[in-house]
Short mmCIF file of C-alpha atoms in Angstrom, two decimals:
data_model
loop_
_atom_site.label_atom_id
_atom_site.label_comp_id
_atom_site.label_asym_id
_atom_site.label_seq_id
_atom_site.Cartn_x
_atom_site.Cartn_y
_atom_site.Cartn_z
CA GLU A 1 108.41 78.11 101.96
CA ALA A 2 107.60 80.99 104.32
CA GLN A 3 104.02 81.98 103.77
CA VAL A 4 100.66 83.12 105.07
CA THR A 5 97.73 81.00 103.94
CA GLN A 6 94.04 81.81 104.00
CA ASN A 7 90.98 79.68 103.39
CA PRO A 8 88.67 79.82 101.65
CA ARG A 9 89.95 82.03 98.84
CA TYR A 10 86.44 82.75 97.56
CA LEU A 11 83.14 82.53 99.42
CA ILE A 12 79.58 83.46 98.57
CA THR A 13 77.19 83.23 101.48
CA VAL A 14 73.84 84.55 102.69
CA THR A 15 73.02 87.09 105.35
CA GLY A 16 73.17 85.69 108.87
CA LYS A 17 74.99 82.44 108.16
CA LYS A 18 78.03 82.23 110.44
CA LEU A 19 81.36 81.76 108.74
CA THR A 20 85.04 81.53 109.59
CA VAL A 21 87.99 82.53 107.44
CA THR A 22 91.14 80.77 108.52
CA CYS A 23 94.63 82.26 108.51
CA SER A 24 97.85 80.40 109.20
CA GLN A 25 101.52 81.40 109.06
CA ASN A 26 104.60 79.20 109.23
CA MET A 27 107.16 81.89 110.16
CA ASN A 28 106.70 81.80 113.95
CA HIS A 29 105.53 85.43 113.90
CA GLU A 30 104.08 86.94 117.05
CA TYR A 31 102.06 89.67 115.36
CA MET A 32 99.07 88.90 113.13
CA SER A 33 96.27 91.07 111.84
CA TRP A 34 93.28 91.20 109.53
CA TYR A 35 92.51 93.87 106.94
CA ARG A 36 89.65 94.45 104.60
CA GLN A 37 89.97 96.20 101.25
CA ASP A 38 87.10 98.14 99.74
CA PRO A 39 86.95 100.35 96.64
CA GLY A 40 87.57 103.96 97.53
CA LEU A 41 88.40 103.12 101.15
CA GLY A 42 91.65 101.22 100.71
CA LEU A 43 92.86 98.68 103.26
CA ARG A 44 91.69 99.03 106.84
CA GLN A 45 92.69 96.99 109.85
CA ILE A 46 89.93 94.93 111.49
CA TYR A 47 91.67 93.18 114.41
CA TYR A 48 95.19 92.40 115.45
CA SER A 49 97.00 90.08 117.83
CA MET A 50 100.34 90.71 119.50
CA ASN A 51 100.70 87.09 120.61
CA VAL A 52 98.77 84.02 121.75
CA GLU A 53 95.61 84.97 123.68
CA VAL A 54 96.28 88.70 123.07
CA THR A 55 93.90 90.35 120.60
CA ASP A 56 92.56 93.86 120.14
CA LYS A 57 90.40 95.94 117.85
CA GLY A 58 91.68 97.74 114.81
CA ASP A 59 89.89 100.49 112.93
CA VAL A 60 86.79 98.58 111.77
CA PRO A 61 86.05 95.72 114.22
CA GLU A 62 82.23 95.84 114.22
CA GLY A 63 80.67 92.57 113.12
CA TYR A 64 83.86 90.53 113.47
CA LYS A 65 85.46 88.30 116.08
CA VAL A 66 88.92 86.77 116.25
CA SER A 67 90.78 84.30 118.41
CA ARG A 68 94.45 83.42 118.85
CA LYS A 69 94.74 80.07 120.60
CA GLU A 70 97.88 79.05 118.73
CA LYS A 71 100.74 81.20 117.51
CA ARG A 72 100.37 80.15 113.89
CA ASN A 73 96.59 80.58 113.51
CA PHE A 74 94.39 83.66 113.58
CA PRO A 75 90.85 82.94 112.34
CA LEU A 76 88.37 85.68 111.48
CA ILE A 77 84.78 84.94 112.50
CA LEU A 78 81.67 86.59 111.13
CA GLU A 79 78.87 85.53 113.49
CA SER A 80 76.06 87.05 111.43
CA PRO A 81 77.39 88.32 108.10
CA SER A 82 75.67 91.23 106.40
CA PRO A 83 75.99 92.57 102.83
CA ASN A 84 78.19 95.46 103.99
CA GLN A 85 80.83 92.87 104.91
CA THR A 86 81.23 91.96 101.27
CA SER A 87 84.91 92.71 100.75
CA LEU A 88 88.39 91.39 100.03
CA TYR A 89 90.02 90.22 103.26
CA PHE A 90 93.72 89.89 103.97
CA CYS A 91 95.55 88.31 106.86
CA ALA A 92 99.07 89.54 107.65
CA SER A 93 101.87 88.58 110.02
CA SER A 94 105.21 89.96 111.16
CA SER A 95 107.78 89.64 113.91
CA PRO A 96 109.18 92.83 115.46
CA ARG A 97 111.85 90.78 117.26
CA LEU A 98 113.64 89.92 114.08
CA GLY A 99 115.15 93.38 113.55
CA GLY A 100 112.64 95.11 111.38
CA TYR A 101 109.13 93.91 110.86
CA GLU A 102 108.26 93.38 107.25
CA GLN A 103 104.62 92.38 107.09
CA TYR A 104 103.66 89.38 104.99
CA PHE A 105 100.19 89.13 103.52
CA GLY A 106 98.10 86.13 102.67
CA PRO A 107 96.57 85.68 99.21
CA GLY A 108 93.24 87.23 100.19
CA THR A 109 89.70 85.94 100.64
CA ARG A 110 87.00 87.41 98.44
CA LEU A 111 83.74 87.33 100.38
CA THR A 112 80.30 88.09 98.99
CA VAL A 113 77.31 88.26 101.33
CA THR A 114 73.91 88.29 99.63
CA GLY B 1 97.36 110.02 111.67
CA ILE B 2 100.05 109.58 109.10
CA GLN B 3 99.15 110.42 105.50
CA VAL B 4 100.46 108.57 102.45
CA GLU B 5 100.21 110.04 98.98
CA GLN B 6 101.12 108.19 95.81
CA SER B 7 101.64 109.57 92.34
CA PRO B 8 100.69 109.27 89.61
CA PRO B 9 97.31 107.66 90.28
CA ASP B 10 97.26 106.06 86.83
CA LEU B 11 100.00 105.20 84.38
CA ILE B 12 99.88 103.62 80.94
CA LEU B 13 103.13 102.35 79.46
CA GLN B 14 104.25 100.69 76.29
CA GLU B 15 105.99 97.40 76.94
CA GLY B 16 109.71 98.00 77.41
CA ALA B 17 109.35 101.51 78.87
CA ASN B 18 110.67 102.61 82.25
CA SER B 19 108.68 104.29 85.01
CA THR B 20 109.03 105.90 88.42
CA LEU B 21 106.33 105.76 91.07
CA ARG B 22 106.44 108.09 94.02
CA CYS B 23 105.26 107.81 97.62
CA ASN B 24 105.21 110.78 100.01
CA PHE B 25 104.46 110.34 103.70
CA SER B 26 103.70 112.92 106.34
CA ASP B 27 105.66 111.68 109.39
CA SER B 28 108.61 109.57 110.46
CA VAL B 29 108.22 105.88 109.77
CA ASN B 30 109.91 102.70 110.87
CA ASN B 31 108.34 100.53 108.20
CA LEU B 32 107.83 101.24 104.52
CA GLN B 33 106.81 98.56 102.08
CA TRP B 34 105.95 98.47 98.40
CA PHE B 35 103.37 95.98 97.16
CA HIS B 36 102.03 94.93 93.80
CA GLN B 37 98.40 93.92 93.72
CA ASN B 38 97.90 91.71 90.72
CA PRO B 39 94.66 91.39 88.74
CA TRP B 40 93.64 88.46 90.95
CA GLY B 41 93.81 90.65 94.05
CA GLN B 42 96.92 89.18 95.63
CA LEU B 43 99.27 91.56 97.44
CA ILE B 44 102.81 90.73 96.46
CA ASN B 45 105.63 92.03 98.68
CA LEU B 46 108.10 93.94 96.53
CA PHE B 47 110.33 95.75 99.00
CA TYR B 48 110.68 96.36 102.70
CA ILE B 49 112.59 99.64 102.60
CA PRO B 50 112.28 102.08 105.51
CA SER B 51 115.49 103.71 104.23
CA GLY B 52 118.14 103.25 101.58
CA THR B 53 118.09 101.58 98.20
CA LYS B 54 117.31 98.02 97.13
CA GLN B 55 117.14 96.26 93.80
CA ASN B 56 115.40 93.10 92.71
CA GLY B 57 115.72 92.34 89.02
CA ARG B 58 113.99 95.02 86.97
CA LEU B 59 112.61 96.69 90.07
CA SER B 60 114.41 98.96 92.48
CA ALA B 61 113.35 101.25 95.28
CA THR B 62 114.81 104.16 97.17
CA THR B 63 113.57 105.70 100.40
CA VAL B 64 114.86 109.04 101.65
CA ALA B 65 113.50 108.95 105.18
CA THR B 66 114.69 112.42 106.12
CA GLU B 67 112.71 113.89 103.23
CA ARG B 68 109.77 111.52 103.70
CA TYR B 69 109.48 109.98 100.29
CA SER B 70 110.12 106.74 98.50
CA LEU B 71 110.47 105.91 94.81
CA LEU B 72 109.80 102.66 92.99
CA TYR B 73 111.53 102.21 89.64
CA ILE B 74 110.31 99.74 87.05
CA SER B 75 112.59 99.19 84.10
CA SER B 76 111.85 97.44 80.81
CA SER B 77 108.22 97.02 81.81
CA GLN B 78 106.30 93.89 80.85
CA THR B 79 102.57 93.23 80.57
CA THR B 80 102.80 91.12 83.72
CA ASP B 81 103.78 94.28 85.62
CA SER B 82 100.22 95.56 85.22
CA GLY B 83 98.22 96.03 88.40
CA VAL B 84 98.13 98.42 91.31
CA TYR B 85 101.26 99.39 93.21
CA PHE B 86 100.83 100.34 96.84
CA CYS B 87 103.15 102.08 99.22
CA ALA B 88 102.42 101.36 102.89
CA VAL B 89 104.00 102.78 106.02
CA ALA B 90 103.89 102.31 109.78
CA PRO B 91 105.21 104.77 112.34
CA ARG B 92 106.19 102.46 115.19
CA VAL B 93 108.35 99.42 115.74
CA SER B 94 106.44 97.85 118.61
CA GLY B 95 102.83 97.61 119.64
CA ASN B 96 100.09 97.56 117.06
CA THR B 97 101.73 98.33 113.76
CA PRO B 98 98.97 98.60 111.19
CA LEU B 99 100.23 99.56 107.82
CA VAL B 100 98.77 102.75 106.39
CA PHE B 101 98.35 102.33 102.65
CA GLY B 102 98.38 104.94 99.96
CA LYS B 103 95.65 104.91 97.32
CA GLY B 104 97.96 103.21 94.86
CA THR B 105 99.21 103.73 91.32
CA ARG B 106 97.32 101.75 88.70
CA LEU B 107 99.78 100.63 86.04
CA SER B 108 98.74 99.30 82.66
CA VAL B 109 101.47 97.95 80.40
CA ILE B 110 100.37 97.43 76.82
CA ALA B 111 102.11 95.24 74.26
#
């Protein structure tokens, strides 16, 4: 089944404790990105990657890091989480080469930083 | 940047009723998608529809790109249709293609 997976789905952590949210897709998509969703602010892009070893900032990159060492994986790293990073996070992927580029979203990761 | 407006913001339906959700966008787009966010927060792809009409069971969607709007039709609504419906657009085919989301329509279907 074609899908985007994220782990963990739920996480409660404390300020300053480094964490990684994994994202993996099995559709051989080149393009992957991370969004966060906050009440009143909607979904905003954090980082994106056009292909392996190619990443760039989205609209709200502060406090986040990403890497793209393999085509299928695009982890989101919070080196020193703070309470304002409490949010619902989504990973997405798509492939412009395939004639249209419907974006597929993972199930979301609900993060709480205390 | 491109603006996306959805209407109505809230909608309450009796089970079995039909509804139409609207999405207006301010510029040409190469990607338009409809999503359903369920009560657990998951974003479910409903339609990829930058133009034309598609149907999937009780749901159908129409996008009139030249007039910059899209409509999502829900027929014979069920309680499981409850949630927030988002329209999202992107203006380019290549390069960074972040989707710009509307604020959503919150649908409540009551039995």
